[in-house]
């Protein structure tokens, strides 16, 4: 028993020494350790994502042409068959619409668009992220904007060999400048993610709204990127103002919440806009692979 | 067997991946399905202390790797828990005690990464205590419910590896 106690004590001492050494270690060692564990998990994430794609493929493949023809023939006769066919085609219509929207946005010449599938989504109070199945091997770099059509999804925060982590617009670490629809003077506002309420929809906060700004009547105000800062191209949609704007405690500006224009947790595919020429901000990010 | 901890970690990994996929499904609710703490219980009864420590570190680093949690915060906490449990195996002598242990360790580890992530976060949260309560509640439930299948897998792996069974009266 004493031996056990002595062994435990020695283990605690060793742990304390290790903790001290861990804190004092160069950050490169800790980064290498993190990278190693990420790369260990990457094949499993790829497998999970591809399995999902395969299941979707076979689910669609299982609908034979004969079945569709038969359904079409029955459509003319029976209303019930019509409803069945509509339901059957709904998935295809959504897929078609999604692909159209992906290709709708004309990528600026200074960016290279890399289309990537979403492997997993991970969200907590302190982070809202997706993992995409493209990484350093595909030319993705930290800090690159991630879009879906002309809508901002987020920004690449960490790049690994075959996967990348993307901080969503609603993630607390996300920051961006924006213009508000209906503001003739094009004054700049600040958009940053807000820690999400559990079981609630994730939103971002729009701050520094000029006090005299009036929301357009009838439709929710669109919030678009300014293009300043060199991360996001200008004119991309960040989302819409949620309801009214309320005054801050100081009273000089107003704030409001931003609702993303898409359900960010249901995206299957996104485009990463990789700048062809490295931006100054990107160079800073590469220095420490910010979290 | 010296590499038992590593093989056991590989045998446990499908459960960790399953938890990640469950977190994926729950992403819109901002909740993380966390099982790493519960995965430590069965190995703590049978593995040697140093093996259990390495296993715990692996568990922690696997969870931390893809999340913005300060490096080592969870891994070193799980290591400390592993030292404690492997030195006090009597605490885990029966299934009910193991279930309690799984819930407590899972909640404690969840609290650790939540606080560590909060410290590292760029922006303050509104209603962080509400988030924390929901997350801890889920961790406790998942820890207790997840222990049985996880421990069955781990015990089967340890039996095959020739790890001696847990003594009845440790």
Short mmCIF file of N, CA, C and O in Angstrom, two decimals, chain A residues 17-33, chain B residues 61 71-72 76:
data_model
loop_
_atom_site.label_atom_id
_atom_site.label_comp_id
_atom_site.label_asym_id
_atom_site.label_seq_id
_atom_site.Cartn_x
_atom_site.Cartn_y
_atom_site.Cartn_z
N UNK A 17 6.38 18.36 -12.92
CA UNK A 17 7.59 18.71 -13.68
C UNK A 17 7.26 18.80 -15.17
O UNK A 17 7.68 19.73 -15.87
N UNK A 18 6.45 17.84 -15.62
CA UNK A 18 6.10 17.82 -17.04
C UNK A 18 5.27 19.06 -17.42
O UNK A 18 5.47 19.64 -18.48
N UNK A 19 4.35 19.42 -16.53
CA UNK A 19 3.52 20.61 -16.81
C UNK A 19 4.41 21.84 -16.94
O UNK A 19 4.25 22.65 -17.87
N UNK A 20 5.37 21.96 -16.01
CA UNK A 20 6.29 23.11 -16.07
C UNK A 20 7.08 23.08 -17.37
O UNK A 20 7.22 24.11 -18.05
N UNK A 21 7.56 21.89 -17.73
CA UNK A 21 8.34 21.78 -18.97
C UNK A 21 7.46 22.09 -20.18
O UNK A 21 7.90 22.73 -21.13
N UNK A 22 6.22 21.64 -20.12
CA UNK A 22 5.27 21.84 -21.22
C UNK A 22 5.02 23.34 -21.46
O UNK A 22 4.95 23.81 -22.58
N UNK A 23 4.91 24.07 -20.34
CA UNK A 23 4.67 25.52 -20.46
C UNK A 23 5.91 26.21 -21.04
O UNK A 23 5.80 27.13 -21.84
N UNK A 24 7.08 25.73 -20.63
CA UNK A 24 8.31 26.39 -21.06
C UNK A 24 8.77 25.95 -22.46
O UNK A 24 9.61 26.60 -23.07
N UNK A 25 8.21 24.85 -22.94
CA UNK A 25 8.63 24.34 -24.25
C UNK A 25 8.36 25.36 -25.35
O UNK A 25 7.41 26.13 -25.25
N UNK A 26 9.19 25.39 -26.39
CA UNK A 26 8.88 26.28 -27.52
C UNK A 26 7.53 25.91 -28.13
O UNK A 26 7.14 24.73 -28.15
N UNK A 27 6.82 26.93 -28.62
CA UNK A 27 5.48 26.68 -29.15
C UNK A 27 5.51 25.74 -30.36
O UNK A 27 4.54 25.07 -30.66
N UNK A 28 6.68 25.68 -31.03
CA UNK A 28 6.78 24.79 -32.19
C UNK A 28 6.57 23.34 -31.78
O UNK A 28 5.96 22.55 -32.53
N UNK A 29 7.03 22.97 -30.61
CA UNK A 29 6.87 21.59 -30.14
C UNK A 29 5.39 21.29 -29.91
O UNK A 29 4.88 20.25 -30.33
N UNK A 30 4.72 22.24 -29.26
CA UNK A 30 3.29 22.03 -29.00
C UNK A 30 2.50 22.01 -30.31
O UNK A 30 1.57 21.23 -30.47
N UNK A 31 2.91 22.86 -31.26
CA UNK A 31 2.22 22.88 -32.55
C UNK A 31 2.44 21.56 -33.30
O UNK A 31 1.53 21.02 -33.92
N UNK A 32 3.67 21.05 -33.21
CA UNK A 32 3.96 19.77 -33.86
C UNK A 32 3.10 18.66 -33.25
O UNK A 32 2.54 17.83 -33.96
N UNK A 33 2.99 18.69 -31.93
CA UNK A 33 2.17 17.69 -31.24
C UNK A 33 0.72 17.76 -31.69
O UNK A 33 0.09 16.76 -32.02
N UNK B 61 -5.18 14.66 -26.01
CA UNK B 61 -4.64 15.33 -27.19
C UNK B 61 -5.52 15.08 -28.42
O UNK B 61 -5.64 15.96 -29.28
N UNK B 71 -3.17 24.26 -25.60
CA UNK B 71 -2.47 22.97 -25.72
C UNK B 71 -2.25 22.31 -24.36
O UNK B 71 -1.70 22.93 -23.45
N UNK B 72 -2.67 21.08 -24.26
CA UNK B 72 -2.37 20.29 -23.07
C UNK B 72 -3.34 20.47 -21.92
O UNK B 72 -3.25 19.74 -20.93
N UNK B 76 -3.44 17.08 -19.86
CA UNK B 76 -2.76 17.02 -18.57
C UNK B 76 -3.75 16.82 -17.42
O UNK B 76 -3.44 16.16 -16.43
#
